[in-house]
Coordinates of C-alpha atoms in Angstrom, one line a residue:
X239 CA -15.5 5.1 90.4
X240 CA -15.1 1.5 89.2
X241 CA -16.4 0.3 92.5
X242 CA -19.5 2.5 92.3
X243 CA -20.1 1.3 88.7
X244 CA -19.7 -2.3 89.8
X245 CA -22.1 -1.9 92.7
X246 CA -24.6 -0.1 90.3
X247 CA -24.5 -3.1 87.9
X248 CA -25.1 -5.6 90.7
X249 CA -27.9 -3.5 92.3
X250 CA -29.5 -2.9 88.9
X251 CA -29.3 -6.6 88.1
X252 CA -31.0 -7.5 91.4
X253 CA -33.7 -4.8 91.1
X254 CA -34.7 -5.9 87.6
X255 CA -34.9 -9.5 88.7
X256 CA -36.0 -9.2 92.3
X257 CA -39.3 -11.1 91.8
X258 CA -37.4 -14.0 90.3
X259 CA -34.8 -14.0 93.1
X260 CA -37.6 -14.0 95.7
X261 CA -39.5 -16.8 94.0
X262 CA -36.5 -19.0 93.6
X263 CA -35.2 -18.4 97.2
X264 CA -38.6 -18.9 98.8
X265 CA -39.3 -22.1 96.8
X266 CA -35.8 -23.6 97.6
X267 CA -35.6 -22.6 101.3
X268 CA -39.2 -23.6 102.0
X269 CA -38.5 -27.0 100.4
X270 CA -35.4 -27.5 102.7
X271 CA -37.5 -26.9 105.8
X272 CA -40.2 -29.2 104.5
X273 CA -37.6 -32.0 103.8
X274 CA -36.2 -31.5 107.3
X275 CA -39.6 -31.3 109.1
X276 CA -41.2 -34.3 107.3
X277 CA -38.1 -36.5 107.0
X278 CA -39.9 -39.4 108.6
X279 CA -42.7 -39.3 106.1
X280 CA -40.3 -38.9 103.2
X281 CA -38.1 -41.9 104.4
X282 CA -39.7 -44.4 101.9
X283 CA -39.0 -42.1 99.0
X284 CA -35.7 -40.5 99.8
X285 CA -33.8 -43.2 101.8
X286 CA -32.8 -45.0 98.6
X287 CA -31.7 -41.8 97.0
X288 CA -29.5 -40.9 99.9
X289 CA -28.1 -44.5 100.0
X290 CA -27.3 -44.2 96.3
X291 CA -25.5 -40.9 96.9
X292 CA -23.4 -42.5 99.7
X293 CA -22.6 -45.5 97.4
X294 CA -21.4 -43.1 94.6
X295 CA -19.1 -41.5 97.1
X296 CA -17.7 -44.8 98.5
X297 CA -17.2 -46.3 95.0
X298 CA -15.6 -43.1 93.7
X299 CA -18.3 -42.2 91.1
X300 CA -18.6 -38.9 92.9
X301 CA -15.2 -37.7 94.1
X302 CA -14.5 -35.0 96.6
X303 CA -12.4 -33.0 94.1
X304 CA -13.1 -29.5 92.9
X305 CA -13.8 -30.7 89.3
X306 CA -16.1 -33.5 90.3
X307 CA -18.1 -31.4 92.8
X308 CA -18.3 -28.5 90.4
X309 CA -19.5 -30.7 87.5
X310 CA -22.2 -32.3 89.7
X311 CA -23.5 -28.9 91.0
X312 CA -23.2 -27.0 87.7
X313 CA -25.3 -29.7 86.1
X314 CA -28.1 -29.0 88.5
X315 CA -27.7 -25.2 87.9
X316 CA -28.0 -25.7 84.1
X317 CA -31.1 -27.9 84.5
X318 CA -32.6 -25.1 86.6
X319 CA -31.8 -22.6 83.9
X320 CA -32.8 -24.6 80.8
X321 CA -35.9 -25.7 82.7
X322 CA -37.2 -22.2 82.3
X323 CA -37.9 -23.0 78.6
X324 CA -40.7 -25.3 79.8
X325 CA -42.5 -22.3 81.4
X326 CA -40.4 -22.6 84.5
X327 CA -42.0 -26.0 85.5
X328 CA -38.7 -27.9 85.4
X329 CA -37.0 -25.1 87.3
X330 CA -39.6 -25.3 90.0
X331 CA -39.4 -29.1 90.1
X332 CA -35.6 -29.1 90.6
X333 CA -35.6 -26.3 93.2
X334 CA -38.2 -28.2 95.2
X335 CA -36.8 -31.7 94.8
X336 CA -33.2 -30.6 95.6
X337 CA -34.4 -28.5 98.6
X338 CA -36.4 -31.4 100.0
X339 CA -33.5 -33.8 99.6
X340 CA -31.1 -31.4 101.3
X341 CA -33.6 -31.0 104.2
X342 CA -34.1 -34.7 104.4
X343 CA -30.3 -35.4 104.4
X344 CA -29.8 -32.8 107.2
X345 CA -32.3 -34.7 109.3
X346 CA -30.2 -37.9 109.1
X347 CA -27.4 -36.3 111.1
X348 CA -26.8 -34.3 114.2
X349 CA -27.9 -30.8 113.1
X350 CA -24.8 -29.2 114.5
X351 CA -22.5 -31.6 112.7
X352 CA -24.4 -31.1 109.5
X353 CA -24.1 -27.3 109.7
X354 CA -20.4 -27.5 110.5
X355 CA -19.7 -29.8 107.5
X356 CA -21.8 -27.9 105.0
X357 CA -21.7 -24.2 106.0
X358 CA -18.3 -23.2 104.5
X359 CA -19.1 -24.3 101.0
X360 CA -22.9 -24.5 101.3
X361 CA -23.4 -20.8 101.5
X362 CA -21.9 -20.4 98.0
X363 CA -23.5 -23.5 96.5
X364 CA -27.0 -22.7 97.8
X365 CA -26.8 -19.1 96.7
X366 CA -25.6 -20.3 93.3
X367 CA -28.6 -22.6 93.0
X368 CA -31.0 -19.8 94.0
X369 CA -29.5 -17.5 91.4
X370 CA -29.7 -20.2 88.7
X371 CA -33.3 -20.8 89.6
X372 CA -33.9 -17.0 89.3
X373 CA -32.3 -17.2 85.8
X374 CA -34.6 -20.0 84.9
X375 CA -37.7 -18.2 86.0
X376 CA -36.5 -15.1 84.1
X377 CA -36.1 -17.2 81.0
X378 CA -39.6 -18.5 81.4
X379 CA -40.9 -14.9 81.7
X380 CA -39.1 -13.9 78.5
X381 CA -40.5 -16.9 76.7
X382 CA -44.1 -15.9 77.8
X383 CA -43.6 -12.3 76.6
X384 CA -42.4 -13.5 73.2
X385 CA -45.3 -16.0 72.8
X386 CA -47.8 -13.2 73.7
X387 CA -46.1 -11.0 71.1
X388 CA -46.3 -13.7 68.5
X389 CA -50.1 -14.0 69.1
X390 CA -50.4 -10.3 68.4
X391 CA -48.5 -10.3 65.1
X392 CA -50.3 -8.4 62.4
X393 CA -50.7 -10.0 59.0
X394 CA -50.4 -6.7 57.1
X395 CA -46.9 -6.1 58.3
X396 CA -43.7 -8.1 57.6
X397 CA -43.7 -11.1 59.9
X398 CA -39.9 -11.4 59.9
X399 CA -39.6 -7.7 60.9
X400 CA -42.1 -8.2 63.7
X401 CA -40.4 -11.3 65.0
X402 CA -37.0 -9.5 64.8
X403 CA -38.5 -6.7 66.9
X404 CA -39.8 -9.1 69.5
X405 CA -36.4 -10.7 69.9
X406 CA -34.6 -7.4 70.0
X407 CA -37.1 -6.1 72.6
X408 CA -36.3 -9.0 74.9
X409 CA -32.5 -9.2 74.2
X410 CA -31.4 -7.2 77.2
X411 CA -33.6 -9.3 79.5
X412 CA -32.1 -12.5 78.0
X413 CA -28.6 -11.1 78.6
X414 CA -29.6 -10.8 82.3
X415 CA -30.2 -14.5 82.4
X416 CA -26.7 -15.2 81.0
X417 CA -25.1 -12.8 83.6
X418 CA -27.1 -14.5 86.4
X419 CA -25.9 -17.9 85.2
X420 CA -22.3 -16.7 85.0
X421 CA -22.5 -15.5 88.6
X422 CA -24.1 -18.8 89.7
X423 CA -21.3 -20.7 88.0
X424 CA -18.7 -18.6 89.8
X425 CA -20.3 -19.2 93.2
X426 CA -20.7 -22.9 92.6
X427 CA -17.0 -23.1 91.6
X428 CA -16.0 -21.3 94.8
X429 CA -18.2 -23.7 96.8
X430 CA -16.5 -26.7 95.1
X431 CA -13.0 -25.3 95.8
X432 CA -13.9 -24.8 99.5
X433 CA -15.6 -28.2 99.8
X434 CA -12.8 -30.1 98.2
X435 CA -9.9 -28.4 99.9
X436 CA -11.0 -26.8 103.2
X437 CA -14.4 -28.0 104.5
X438 CA -13.2 -31.2 106.2
X439 CA -10.1 -29.7 107.8
X440 CA -12.2 -26.7 109.0
X441 CA -14.9 -28.9 110.4
X442 CA -12.4 -31.1 112.1
X443 CA -10.8 -28.1 113.7
X444 CA -14.1 -26.7 114.9
X445 CA -15.2 -30.0 116.4
X446 CA -11.8 -30.4 118.0
X447 CA -12.0 -27.0 119.9
X448 CA -15.7 -27.3 120.6

């Protein structure tokens, strides 16, 4: 019974937000392919960013610990979410820019090696980013609904009551964004734990038996 209720909550959450999931996933995944396919053209723009990322790793600014990796990735997820308040523009920007950077980075290595070293944790991290993007787009949709409602406020009724009604009418949808962000955070945490503690040893084992 509990399992059926849990599955119902998850399926309901997905069904209510399917369009936002699809938009986030398509935007992010397409950007990864673009970054990989046009890595040569993007070299002048992204080579310095990749070099800076490597420098941070070498100098210890970005450590391969669960806390450091989680903090870095949850920051991106929060930007995707809060970016929805600017009508989803910032959400779209971070999805596209991060996707292109991932694709470009993949092109700098042997594809097989890149997949081996990123697959164990990458599945959770990328899914977390996509869900955070969906939450951001959902937040933008709620904002637009409220703004449309504000434009239709009637002067012969209590403004405070009308505003209260608008907020209450969108409260359940807003709660969806919080649930989505909670799920994204859990997935990103799982990804960080795997990357910090298992990815390198797993990849070394796979390369050793290949």
